[in-house]
Amino acid sequence: MKISVYIILLLFIVPLQTTFSSSLDSLSPEFWMKASFESVDKIISEDKPDTASLDEALANSAISSNNVKILGTLIQHGADVNSKDEDGMTPLMDAAMASSNTEIITFLISKGADVNKKTTLGQTALMFSTMNLVQPDIPNLLIDRKADVNAQDNSGKSVLMYAVCNAEDTSLLKTLISDGAKINARDNEGMTVLDYATRYNANPEVISFLIFKGADVNAKDNSGRTALMYAAAAGPETVQPLLSSGADINAKDNFGKTALIYASMASKPDVVTELISRNADQSITDNNGFKASDYSNAIKKGNLSFSNDVFSN
């Protein structure tokens, strides 16, 4: 069974033994974390594993090991550097997601790993590398090795969309955009990079940077929602850069809702105050005939409640 990336964090408290001989198929995660080249080479020589076992061992080693010699001997004995598991994950993707060191990434690429392979969901190694920035040099390394900065997964989510969801600053975003990442790309639901930043990150620095780089503040997704509507469910510091850049404060989505209505639904009084101070129209009613104040009052009285994501209602 292939090692889960998330198991690794639990392994530091497990006593480690790497001197035993075993089948590649039965080696534990803790083995791969500290395995020596000699122990792996001995197992291969004695066990003579088939290609499938070697491929799985390569993936596990890419996740857990920092020893390129181990990866090298597995490849030398027949492991396919571009092999895929049932989800379409390759060793390079595993290494990128696990935030392995750059030496592992560089070695796999030098042995022919395809940086633009996709999983069954259409995800690439570069997308995975943006999810966990313990090793921030990995995305840059993949970009330098011609990873497609405009790749999109099966849902249409682009590399830049993945990056803004996790970005704590703008460094990676600058690199992606300077290398040609499309700032106004849309996913299958019509959501833009700015929509992802406001809905899933709400980092004012990231939002301001995207606007500075030309993100359309009034773009509407397939539901008619704008970045300001998504930002309204976050906080006042999120809506401020949008409003200062010309976002339409009274725009309506397909349900007749405005940013003010969403702020009320999300119980964000600071955002409501900010929007009203910017002349948001309090008299607008949605397709249900409700104003922003109607939602606020109903929630206060306990007659209405929403999930953590008001946009799923």
PDB file of C-alpha atoms in Angstrom:
ATOM      1  CA  MET A   1       0.000   0.000   0.000  1.00  0.00           C
ATOM      2  CA  LYS A   2       1.299   3.438  -0.894  1.00  0.00           C
ATOM      3  CA  ILE A   3       2.209   5.694   2.015  1.00  0.00           C
ATOM      4  CA  SER A   4      -0.111   8.589   2.769  1.00  0.00           C
ATOM      5  CA  VAL A   5       1.752  11.887   2.893  1.00  0.00           C
ATOM      6  CA  TYR A   6      -0.151  12.809   6.023  1.00  0.00           C
ATOM      7  CA  ILE A   7       1.032   9.758   7.972  1.00  0.00           C
ATOM      8  CA  ILE A   8       4.584  11.054   7.895  1.00  0.00           C
ATOM      9  CA  LEU A   9       4.008  13.594  10.651  1.00  0.00           C
ATOM     10  CA  LEU A  10       3.170  10.754  13.047  1.00  0.00           C
ATOM     11  CA  LEU A  11       6.292   8.772  12.411  1.00  0.00           C
ATOM     12  CA  PHE A  12       8.862  10.685  14.393  1.00  0.00           C
ATOM     13  CA  ILE A  13       7.740   9.007  17.637  1.00  0.00           C
ATOM     14  CA  VAL A  14       7.966   5.481  16.215  1.00  0.00           C
ATOM     15  CA  PRO A  15      11.154   3.501  16.963  1.00  0.00           C
ATOM     16  CA  LEU A  16      13.015   2.892  13.727  1.00  0.00           C
ATOM     17  CA  GLN A  17      14.701  -0.276  12.503  1.00  0.00           C
ATOM     18  CA  THR A  18      16.155  -0.459   9.029  1.00  0.00           C
ATOM     19  CA  THR A  19      18.371  -3.519   9.234  1.00  0.00           C
ATOM     20  CA  PHE A  20      15.795  -6.192   8.567  1.00  0.00           C
ATOM     21  CA  SER A  21      15.202  -7.868   5.237  1.00  0.00           C
ATOM     22  CA  SER A  22      11.685  -7.819   3.876  1.00  0.00           C
ATOM     23  CA  SER A  23       9.589  -7.695   0.754  1.00  0.00           C
ATOM     24  CA  LEU A  24       9.291  -4.232  -0.784  1.00  0.00           C
ATOM     25  CA  ASP A  25       5.517  -4.594  -0.538  1.00  0.00           C
ATOM     26  CA  SER A  26       5.610  -4.928   3.251  1.00  0.00           C
ATOM     27  CA  LEU A  27       7.990  -2.109   4.131  1.00  0.00           C
ATOM     28  CA  SER A  28       6.537   0.379   6.578  1.00  0.00           C
ATOM     29  CA  PRO A  29       6.508   4.177   6.230  1.00  0.00           C
ATOM     30  CA  GLU A  30       9.100   4.528   8.999  1.00  0.00           C
ATOM     31  CA  PHE A  31      11.450   2.290   7.040  1.00  0.00           C
ATOM     32  CA  TRP A  32      11.432   4.653   4.074  1.00  0.00           C
ATOM     33  CA  MET A  33      12.053   7.689   6.256  1.00  0.00           C
ATOM     34  CA  LYS A  34      15.459   6.404   7.403  1.00  0.00           C
ATOM     35  CA  ALA A  35      16.257   3.618   4.976  1.00  0.00           C
ATOM     36  CA  SER A  36      19.826   3.286   3.784  1.00  0.00           C
ATOM     37  CA  PHE A  37      20.870   2.577   0.226  1.00  0.00           C
ATOM     38  CA  GLU A  38      22.459  -0.683   1.372  1.00  0.00           C
ATOM     39  CA  SER A  39      19.302  -1.992   3.066  1.00  0.00           C
ATOM     40  CA  VAL A  40      17.119  -1.241   0.041  1.00  0.00           C
ATOM     41  CA  ASP A  41      19.650  -2.660  -2.399  1.00  0.00           C
ATOM     42  CA  LYS A  42      19.865  -5.844  -0.316  1.00  0.00           C
ATOM     43  CA  ILE A  43      16.090  -6.294  -0.314  1.00  0.00           C
ATOM     44  CA  ILE A  44      15.933  -5.815  -4.084  1.00  0.00           C
ATOM     45  CA  SER A  45      18.738  -8.320  -4.646  1.00  0.00           C
ATOM     46  CA  GLU A  46      17.157 -10.953  -2.404  1.00  0.00           C
ATOM     47  CA  ASP A  47      13.479 -10.353  -3.155  1.00  0.00           C
ATOM     48  CA  LYS A  48      13.740  -9.637  -6.896  1.00  0.00           C
ATOM     49  CA  PRO A  49      10.494  -7.585  -6.880  1.00  0.00           C
ATOM     50  CA  ASP A  50       8.329  -7.130  -9.938  1.00  0.00           C
ATOM     51  CA  THR A  51       7.895  -3.794 -11.694  1.00  0.00           C
ATOM     52  CA  ALA A  52       4.695  -2.923  -9.830  1.00  0.00           C
ATOM     53  CA  SER A  53       6.449  -3.344  -6.479  1.00  0.00           C
ATOM     54  CA  LEU A  54       9.382  -1.244  -7.641  1.00  0.00           C
ATOM     55  CA  ASP A  55       7.048   1.492  -8.874  1.00  0.00           C
ATOM     56  CA  GLU A  56       5.241   1.608  -5.533  1.00  0.00           C
ATOM     57  CA  ALA A  57       8.541   1.629  -3.669  1.00  0.00           C
ATOM     58  CA  LEU A  58       9.711   4.558  -5.795  1.00  0.00           C
ATOM     59  CA  ALA A  59       6.588   6.534  -4.916  1.00  0.00           C
ATOM     60  CA  ASN A  60       7.000   5.767  -1.208  1.00  0.00           C
ATOM     61  CA  SER A  61      10.657   6.690  -1.324  1.00  0.00           C
ATOM     62  CA  ALA A  62       9.852   9.963  -3.102  1.00  0.00           C
ATOM     63  CA  ILE A  63       7.450  10.825  -0.262  1.00  0.00           C
ATOM     64  CA  SER A  64       9.590   9.817   2.699  1.00  0.00           C
ATOM     65  CA  SER A  65      13.232   9.516   1.760  1.00  0.00           C
ATOM     66  CA  ASN A  66      15.857  12.211   1.265  1.00  0.00           C
ATOM     67  CA  ASN A  67      18.293   9.731  -0.247  1.00  0.00           C
ATOM     68  CA  VAL A  68      18.609  10.023  -4.023  1.00  0.00           C
ATOM     69  CA  LYS A  69      20.746   6.879  -4.090  1.00  0.00           C
ATOM     70  CA  ILE A  70      17.702   4.871  -3.009  1.00  0.00           C
ATOM     71  CA  LEU A  71      15.596   6.370  -5.780  1.00  0.00           C
ATOM     72  CA  GLY A  72      18.441   5.694  -8.178  1.00  0.00           C
ATOM     73  CA  THR A  73      18.728   1.998  -7.370  1.00  0.00           C
ATOM     74  CA  LEU A  74      14.951   1.545  -7.651  1.00  0.00           C
ATOM     75  CA  ILE A  75      14.976   3.175 -11.090  1.00  0.00           C
ATOM     76  CA  GLN A  76      18.053   1.182 -12.094  1.00  0.00           C
ATOM     77  CA  HIS A  77      16.240  -2.039 -11.226  1.00  0.00           C
ATOM     78  CA  GLY A  78      13.212  -1.140 -13.327  1.00  0.00           C
ATOM     79  CA  ALA A  79      10.993   1.332 -11.462  1.00  0.00           C
ATOM     80  CA  ASP A  80       9.224   3.677 -13.885  1.00  0.00           C
ATOM     81  CA  VAL A  81       9.856   7.301 -12.929  1.00  0.00           C
ATOM     82  CA  ASN A  82       6.536   8.223 -14.576  1.00  0.00           C
ATOM     83  CA  SER A  83       4.491   5.375 -13.114  1.00  0.00           C
ATOM     84  CA  LYS A  84       1.012   6.268 -11.855  1.00  0.00           C
ATOM     85  CA  ASP A  85      -1.045   4.898  -8.995  1.00  0.00           C
ATOM     86  CA  GLU A  86      -4.819   4.405  -9.145  1.00  0.00           C
ATOM     87  CA  ASP A  87      -5.322   8.161  -8.712  1.00  0.00           C
ATOM     88  CA  GLY A  88      -2.832   9.026 -11.408  1.00  0.00           C
ATOM     89  CA  MET A  89      -0.210  10.232  -8.917  1.00  0.00           C
ATOM     90  CA  THR A  90       3.416   9.994 -10.057  1.00  0.00           C
ATOM     91  CA  PRO A  91       6.523   9.920  -7.832  1.00  0.00           C
ATOM     92  CA  LEU A  92       7.214  13.548  -8.771  1.00  0.00           C
ATOM     93  CA  MET A  93       3.728  14.582  -7.652  1.00  0.00           C
ATOM     94  CA  ASP A  94       4.186  12.640  -4.418  1.00  0.00           C
ATOM     95  CA  ALA A  95       7.476  14.403  -3.763  1.00  0.00           C
ATOM     96  CA  ALA A  96       6.012  17.823  -4.597  1.00  0.00           C
ATOM     97  CA  MET A  97       3.042  17.318  -2.272  1.00  0.00           C
ATOM     98  CA  ALA A  98       5.197  15.951   0.548  1.00  0.00           C
ATOM     99  CA  SER A  99       7.523  18.933   0.253  1.00  0.00           C
ATOM    100  CA  SER A 100      10.535  16.701  -0.246  1.00  0.00           C
ATOM    101  CA  ASN A 101      13.816  18.522  -0.648  1.00  0.00           C
ATOM    102  CA  THR A 102      14.738  20.021  -3.993  1.00  0.00           C
ATOM    103  CA  GLU A 103      17.423  17.382  -4.510  1.00  0.00           C
ATOM    104  CA  ILE A 104      14.736  14.686  -4.777  1.00  0.00           C
ATOM    105  CA  ILE A 105      12.713  16.780  -7.232  1.00  0.00           C
ATOM    106  CA  THR A 106      15.787  17.571  -9.322  1.00  0.00           C
ATOM    107  CA  PHE A 107      16.865  13.930  -9.373  1.00  0.00           C
ATOM    108  CA  LEU A 108      13.465  12.637 -10.501  1.00  0.00           C
ATOM    109  CA  ILE A 109      13.339  15.201 -13.299  1.00  0.00           C
ATOM    110  CA  SER A 110      16.894  14.309 -14.353  1.00  0.00           C
ATOM    111  CA  LYS A 111      15.726  10.701 -14.666  1.00  0.00           C
ATOM    112  CA  GLY A 112      12.907  11.677 -16.998  1.00  0.00           C
ATOM    113  CA  ALA A 113      10.007  12.576 -14.707  1.00  0.00           C
ATOM    114  CA  ASP A 114       7.399  14.486 -16.718  1.00  0.00           C
ATOM    115  CA  VAL A 115       6.659  17.748 -14.882  1.00  0.00           C
ATOM    116  CA  ASN A 116       3.345  18.143 -16.709  1.00  0.00           C
ATOM    117  CA  LYS A 117       1.786  14.722 -16.117  1.00  0.00           C
ATOM    118  CA  LYS A 118      -1.754  14.912 -14.753  1.00  0.00           C
ATOM    119  CA  THR A 119      -3.692  12.855 -12.236  1.00  0.00           C
ATOM    120  CA  THR A 120      -7.129  11.432 -12.964  1.00  0.00           C
ATOM    121  CA  LEU A 121      -8.470  14.763 -11.640  1.00  0.00           C
ATOM    122  CA  GLY A 122      -6.171  16.717 -13.932  1.00  0.00           C
ATOM    123  CA  GLN A 123      -3.780  17.923 -11.235  1.00  0.00           C
ATOM    124  CA  THR A 124      -0.070  18.480 -11.843  1.00  0.00           C
ATOM    125  CA  ALA A 125       3.045  18.417  -9.681  1.00  0.00           C
ATOM    126  CA  LEU A 126       3.145  22.223  -9.739  1.00  0.00           C
ATOM    127  CA  MET A 127      -0.397  22.393  -8.360  1.00  0.00           C
ATOM    128  CA  PHE A 128       0.532  20.027  -5.535  1.00  0.00           C
ATOM    129  CA  SER A 129       3.658  22.026  -4.737  1.00  0.00           C
ATOM    130  CA  THR A 130       1.560  25.149  -4.094  1.00  0.00           C
ATOM    131  CA  MET A 131      -0.508  23.353  -1.453  1.00  0.00           C
ATOM    132  CA  ASN A 132       2.329  22.894   1.009  1.00  0.00           C
ATOM    133  CA  LEU A 133       4.973  25.580   1.058  1.00  0.00           C
ATOM    134  CA  VAL A 134       7.263  24.013   3.642  1.00  0.00           C
ATOM    135  CA  GLN A 135       9.715  23.971   0.739  1.00  0.00           C
ATOM    136  CA  PRO A 136       8.938  27.187  -1.205  1.00  0.00           C
ATOM    137  CA  ASP A 137      11.752  26.485  -3.651  1.00  0.00           C
ATOM    138  CA  ILE A 138       9.924  23.484  -5.119  1.00  0.00           C
ATOM    139  CA  PRO A 139       7.337  25.457  -7.153  1.00  0.00           C
ATOM    140  CA  ASN A 140      10.128  27.664  -8.481  1.00  0.00           C
ATOM    141  CA  LEU A 141      12.184  24.606  -9.400  1.00  0.00           C
ATOM    142  CA  LEU A 142       9.269  23.046 -11.280  1.00  0.00           C
ATOM    143  CA  ILE A 143       8.614  26.315 -13.101  1.00  0.00           C
ATOM    144  CA  ASP A 144      12.287  26.489 -14.086  1.00  0.00           C
ATOM    145  CA  ARG A 145      11.913  22.962 -15.498  1.00  0.00           C
ATOM    146  CA  LYS A 146       9.047  24.112 -17.754  1.00  0.00           C
ATOM    147  CA  ALA A 147       6.049  23.143 -15.656  1.00  0.00           C
ATOM    148  CA  ASP A 148       2.936  24.597 -17.306  1.00  0.00           C
ATOM    149  CA  VAL A 149       1.933  27.658 -15.260  1.00  0.00           C
ATOM    150  CA  ASN A 150      -1.440  27.745 -17.025  1.00  0.00           C
ATOM    151  CA  ALA A 151      -2.365  24.097 -16.499  1.00  0.00           C
ATOM    152  CA  GLN A 152      -5.942  23.565 -15.334  1.00  0.00           C
ATOM    153  CA  ASP A 153      -7.409  20.541 -13.602  1.00  0.00           C
ATOM    154  CA  ASN A 154     -10.643  18.837 -14.639  1.00  0.00           C
ATOM    155  CA  SER A 155     -12.676  21.482 -12.804  1.00  0.00           C
ATOM    156  CA  GLY A 156     -10.857  24.240 -14.646  1.00  0.00           C
ATOM    157  CA  LYS A 157      -8.921  25.311 -11.550  1.00  0.00           C
ATOM    158  CA  SER A 158      -5.604  26.778 -12.652  1.00  0.00           C
ATOM    159  CA  VAL A 159      -2.183  26.692 -11.018  1.00  0.00           C
ATOM    160  CA  LEU A 160      -2.595  30.336 -10.016  1.00  0.00           C
ATOM    161  CA  MET A 161      -5.938  29.521  -8.392  1.00  0.00           C
ATOM    162  CA  TYR A 162      -4.264  26.792  -6.345  1.00  0.00           C
ATOM    163  CA  ALA A 163      -1.499  29.196  -5.401  1.00  0.00           C
ATOM    164  CA  VAL A 164      -3.741  32.034  -4.182  1.00  0.00           C
ATOM    165  CA  CYS A 165      -5.681  29.667  -1.930  1.00  0.00           C
ATOM    166  CA  ASN A 166      -2.546  28.932   0.082  1.00  0.00           C
ATOM    167  CA  ALA A 167      -0.408  32.035  -0.397  1.00  0.00           C
ATOM    168  CA  GLU A 168       0.821  33.748   2.745  1.00  0.00           C
ATOM    169  CA  ASP A 169       2.574  36.377   0.636  1.00  0.00           C
ATOM    170  CA  THR A 170       2.929  37.282  -3.029  1.00  0.00           C
ATOM    171  CA  SER A 171       6.328  35.756  -3.845  1.00  0.00           C
ATOM    172  CA  LEU A 172       5.095  32.672  -5.715  1.00  0.00           C
ATOM    173  CA  LEU A 173       2.296  34.650  -7.360  1.00  0.00           C
ATOM    174  CA  LYS A 174       4.857  37.082  -8.757  1.00  0.00           C
ATOM    175  CA  THR A 175       6.833  34.208 -10.251  1.00  0.00           C
ATOM    176  CA  LEU A 176       3.775  32.552 -11.799  1.00  0.00           C
ATOM    177  CA  ILE A 177       2.456  35.777 -13.308  1.00  0.00           C
ATOM    178  CA  SER A 178       5.867  36.834 -14.625  1.00  0.00           C
ATOM    179  CA  ASP A 179       6.084  33.418 -16.296  1.00  0.00           C
ATOM    180  CA  GLY A 180       2.755  33.949 -18.039  1.00  0.00           C
ATOM    181  CA  ALA A 181       0.070  32.679 -15.664  1.00  0.00           C
ATOM    182  CA  LYS A 182      -3.263  34.154 -16.754  1.00  0.00           C
ATOM    183  CA  ILE A 183      -4.605  36.366 -14.001  1.00  0.00           C
ATOM    184  CA  ASN A 184      -8.170  36.381 -15.334  1.00  0.00           C
ATOM    185  CA  ALA A 185      -8.423  32.659 -16.073  1.00  0.00           C
ATOM    186  CA  ARG A 186     -11.751  31.050 -15.171  1.00  0.00           C
ATOM    187  CA  ASP A 187     -12.663  27.605 -13.910  1.00  0.00           C
ATOM    188  CA  ASN A 188     -15.655  25.579 -15.097  1.00  0.00           C
ATOM    189  CA  GLU A 189     -17.928  27.549 -12.751  1.00  0.00           C
ATOM    190  CA  GLY A 190     -16.674  30.844 -14.125  1.00  0.00           C
ATOM    191  CA  MET A 191     -14.730  31.678 -10.962  1.00  0.00           C
ATOM    192  CA  THR A 192     -11.617  33.798 -11.403  1.00  0.00           C
ATOM    193  CA  VAL A 193      -8.291  33.857  -9.594  1.00  0.00           C
ATOM    194  CA  LEU A 194      -9.511  36.886  -7.632  1.00  0.00           C
ATOM    195  CA  ASP A 195     -12.654  34.978  -6.644  1.00  0.00           C
ATOM    196  CA  TYR A 196     -10.503  32.169  -5.243  1.00  0.00           C
ATOM    197  CA  ALA A 197      -8.341  34.637  -3.341  1.00  0.00           C
ATOM    198  CA  THR A 198     -11.324  36.363  -1.729  1.00  0.00           C
ATOM    199  CA  ARG A 199     -13.314  33.212  -0.995  1.00  0.00           C
ATOM    200  CA  TYR A 200     -10.615  30.837   0.193  1.00  0.00           C
ATOM    201  CA  ASN A 201      -7.760  32.986   1.468  1.00  0.00           C
ATOM    202  CA  ALA A 202      -8.964  36.535   2.211  1.00  0.00           C
ATOM    203  CA  ASN A 203      -5.390  37.833   2.457  1.00  0.00           C
ATOM    204  CA  PRO A 204      -5.557  41.598   1.722  1.00  0.00           C
ATOM    205  CA  GLU A 205      -1.969  41.619   0.453  1.00  0.00           C
ATOM    206  CA  VAL A 206      -2.755  38.898  -2.081  1.00  0.00           C
ATOM    207  CA  ILE A 207      -5.996  40.581  -3.148  1.00  0.00           C
ATOM    208  CA  SER A 208      -4.310  43.966  -3.609  1.00  0.00           C
ATOM    209  CA  PHE A 209      -1.494  42.359  -5.590  1.00  0.00           C
ATOM    210  CA  LEU A 210      -3.887  40.592  -7.967  1.00  0.00           C
ATOM    211  CA  ILE A 211      -5.783  43.829  -8.552  1.00  0.00           C
ATOM    212  CA  PHE A 212      -2.500  45.647  -9.195  1.00  0.00           C
ATOM    213  CA  LYS A 213      -1.636  42.980 -11.763  1.00  0.00           C
ATOM    214  CA  GLY A 214      -4.911  43.484 -13.629  1.00  0.00           C
ATOM    215  CA  ALA A 215      -7.476  41.177 -12.051  1.00  0.00           C
ATOM    216  CA  ASP A 216     -11.005  42.201 -13.069  1.00  0.00           C
ATOM    217  CA  VAL A 217     -12.746  43.285  -9.856  1.00  0.00           C
ATOM    218  CA  ASN A 218     -16.192  43.152 -11.460  1.00  0.00           C
ATOM    219  CA  ALA A 219     -15.964  39.796 -13.234  1.00  0.00           C
ATOM    220  CA  LYS A 220     -18.966  37.564 -12.562  1.00  0.00           C
ATOM    221  CA  ASP A 221     -18.911  33.789 -12.283  1.00  0.00           C
ATOM    222  CA  ASN A 222     -21.633  31.502 -13.629  1.00  0.00           C
ATOM    223  CA  SER A 223     -23.775  32.311 -10.591  1.00  0.00           C
ATOM    224  CA  GLY A 224     -23.337  36.020 -11.185  1.00  0.00           C
ATOM    225  CA  ARG A 225     -21.169  36.435  -8.113  1.00  0.00           C
ATOM    226  CA  THR A 226     -18.280  38.877  -7.940  1.00  0.00           C
ATOM    227  CA  ALA A 227     -15.116  38.905  -5.867  1.00  0.00           C
ATOM    228  CA  LEU A 228     -16.699  41.551  -3.625  1.00  0.00           C
ATOM    229  CA  MET A 229     -19.547  39.188  -2.766  1.00  0.00           C
ATOM    230  CA  TYR A 230     -17.083  36.475  -1.763  1.00  0.00           C
ATOM    231  CA  ALA A 231     -15.014  39.008   0.176  1.00  0.00           C
ATOM    232  CA  ALA A 232     -18.102  40.239   2.034  1.00  0.00           C
ATOM    233  CA  ALA A 233     -18.306  36.908   3.853  1.00  0.00           C
ATOM    234  CA  ALA A 234     -14.726  37.326   5.095  1.00  0.00           C
ATOM    235  CA  GLY A 235     -13.917  40.674   6.681  1.00  0.00           C
ATOM    236  CA  PRO A 236     -13.672  44.443   6.113  1.00  0.00           C
ATOM    237  CA  GLU A 237      -9.963  44.276   5.338  1.00  0.00           C
ATOM    238  CA  THR A 238     -10.851  41.969   2.442  1.00  0.00           C
ATOM    239  CA  VAL A 239     -13.500  44.201   0.860  1.00  0.00           C
ATOM    240  CA  GLN A 240     -11.531  47.444   1.203  1.00  0.00           C
ATOM    241  CA  PRO A 241      -9.011  46.905  -1.634  1.00  0.00           C
ATOM    242  CA  LEU A 242     -11.842  45.814  -3.941  1.00  0.00           C
ATOM    243  CA  LEU A 243     -13.981  48.858  -3.167  1.00  0.00           C
ATOM    244  CA  SER A 244     -10.994  51.154  -3.572  1.00  0.00           C
ATOM    245  CA  SER A 245     -10.404  49.648  -7.014  1.00  0.00           C
ATOM    246  CA  GLY A 246     -13.880  50.204  -8.426  1.00  0.00           C
ATOM    247  CA  ALA A 247     -15.800  47.087  -7.427  1.00  0.00           C
ATOM    248  CA  ASP A 248     -19.530  47.555  -8.033  1.00  0.00           C
ATOM    249  CA  ILE A 249     -20.915  47.659  -4.511  1.00  0.00           C
ATOM    250  CA  ASN A 250     -24.523  47.069  -5.600  1.00  0.00           C
ATOM    251  CA  ALA A 251     -23.956  44.354  -8.195  1.00  0.00           C
ATOM    252  CA  LYS A 252     -26.479  41.497  -8.011  1.00  0.00           C
ATOM    253  CA  ASP A 253     -25.882  37.822  -8.611  1.00  0.00           C
ATOM    254  CA  ASN A 254     -28.326  35.417 -10.264  1.00  0.00           C
ATOM    255  CA  PHE A 255     -30.201  35.157  -6.967  1.00  0.00           C
ATOM    256  CA  GLY A 256     -30.585  38.906  -6.641  1.00  0.00           C
ATOM    257  CA  LYS A 257     -28.121  39.052  -3.769  1.00  0.00           C
ATOM    258  CA  THR A 258     -25.572  41.832  -3.255  1.00  0.00           C
ATOM    259  CA  ALA A 259     -22.362  42.008  -1.259  1.00  0.00           C
ATOM    260  CA  LEU A 260     -24.324  43.657   1.558  1.00  0.00           C
ATOM    261  CA  ILE A 261     -26.816  40.808   1.628  1.00  0.00           C
ATOM    262  CA  TYR A 262     -24.024  38.215   1.750  1.00  0.00           C
ATOM    263  CA  ALA A 263     -22.288  40.105   4.562  1.00  0.00           C
ATOM    264  CA  SER A 264     -25.571  40.036   6.487  1.00  0.00           C
ATOM    265  CA  MET A 265     -26.092  36.340   5.799  1.00  0.00           C
ATOM    266  CA  ALA A 266     -22.536  35.621   6.976  1.00  0.00           C
ATOM    267  CA  SER A 267     -23.096  37.655  10.161  1.00  0.00           C
ATOM    268  CA  LYS A 268     -20.247  40.053   9.423  1.00  0.00           C
ATOM    269  CA  PRO A 269     -21.338  43.311  11.099  1.00  0.00           C
ATOM    270  CA  ASP A 270     -17.987  45.003  10.438  1.00  0.00           C
ATOM    271  CA  VAL A 271     -18.385  44.335   6.722  1.00  0.00           C
ATOM    272  CA  VAL A 272     -21.996  45.530   6.791  1.00  0.00           C
ATOM    273  CA  THR A 273     -20.841  48.768   8.417  1.00  0.00           C
ATOM    274  CA  GLU A 274     -18.033  49.176   5.886  1.00  0.00           C
ATOM    275  CA  LEU A 275     -20.345  48.606   2.919  1.00  0.00           C
ATOM    276  CA  ILE A 276     -23.007  50.966   4.226  1.00  0.00           C
ATOM    277  CA  SER A 277     -20.340  53.628   4.799  1.00  0.00           C
ATOM    278  CA  ARG A 278     -19.496  53.197   1.105  1.00  0.00           C
ATOM    279  CA  ASN A 279     -23.140  53.815   0.142  1.00  0.00           C
ATOM    280  CA  ALA A 280     -24.286  50.243  -0.378  1.00  0.00           C
ATOM    281  CA  ASP A 281     -27.996  50.249  -1.220  1.00  0.00           C
ATOM    282  CA  GLN A 282     -29.810  48.826   1.809  1.00  0.00           C
ATOM    283  CA  SER A 283     -33.171  48.733   0.030  1.00  0.00           C
ATOM    284  CA  ILE A 284     -32.231  46.091  -2.549  1.00  0.00           C
ATOM    285  CA  THR A 285     -34.199  42.847  -2.235  1.00  0.00           C
ATOM    286  CA  ASP A 286     -33.089  39.466  -3.523  1.00  0.00           C
ATOM    287  CA  ASN A 287     -35.168  36.995  -5.523  1.00  0.00           C
ATOM    288  CA  ASN A 288     -36.796  35.866  -2.279  1.00  0.00           C
ATOM    289  CA  GLY A 289     -37.904  39.398  -1.530  1.00  0.00           C
ATOM    290  CA  PHE A 290     -35.477  39.791   1.393  1.00  0.00           C
ATOM    291  CA  LYS A 291     -33.246  42.774   2.127  1.00  0.00           C
ATOM    292  CA  ALA A 292     -29.923  42.602   3.940  1.00  0.00           C
ATOM    293  CA  SER A 293     -31.594  43.784   7.141  1.00  0.00           C
ATOM    294  CA  ASP A 294     -34.189  41.014   6.851  1.00  0.00           C
ATOM    295  CA  TYR A 295     -31.442  38.395   6.948  1.00  0.00           C
ATOM    296  CA  SER A 296     -29.668  40.103   9.854  1.00  0.00           C
ATOM    297  CA  ASN A 297     -32.858  40.331  11.895  1.00  0.00           C
ATOM    298  CA  ALA A 298     -33.893  36.738  11.191  1.00  0.00           C
ATOM    299  CA  ILE A 299     -30.460  35.448  12.214  1.00  0.00           C
ATOM    300  CA  LYS A 300     -30.462  37.496  15.421  1.00  0.00           C
ATOM    301  CA  LYS A 301     -33.872  36.118  16.357  1.00  0.00           C
ATOM    302  CA  GLY A 302     -32.741  32.571  15.683  1.00  0.00           C
ATOM    303  CA  ASN A 303     -35.245  32.121  12.883  1.00  0.00           C
ATOM    304  CA  LEU A 304     -32.568  31.599  10.254  1.00  0.00           C
ATOM    305  CA  SER A 305     -29.117  30.047  10.158  1.00  0.00           C
ATOM    306  CA  PHE A 306     -26.551  29.258   7.520  1.00  0.00           C
ATOM    307  CA  SER A 307     -23.659  26.871   7.150  1.00  0.00           C
ATOM    308  CA  ASN A 308     -20.123  28.186   7.406  1.00  0.00           C
ATOM    309  CA  ASP A 309     -20.267  28.830   3.668  1.00  0.00           C
ATOM    310  CA  VAL A 310     -23.197  31.104   2.806  1.00  0.00           C
ATOM    311  CA  PHE A 311     -22.522  30.520  -0.885  1.00  0.00           C
ATOM    312  CA  SER A 312     -23.592  26.895  -0.593  1.00  0.00           C
ATOM    313  CA  ASN A 313     -27.082  27.920   0.479  1.00  0.00           C
TER     314      ASN A 313
END
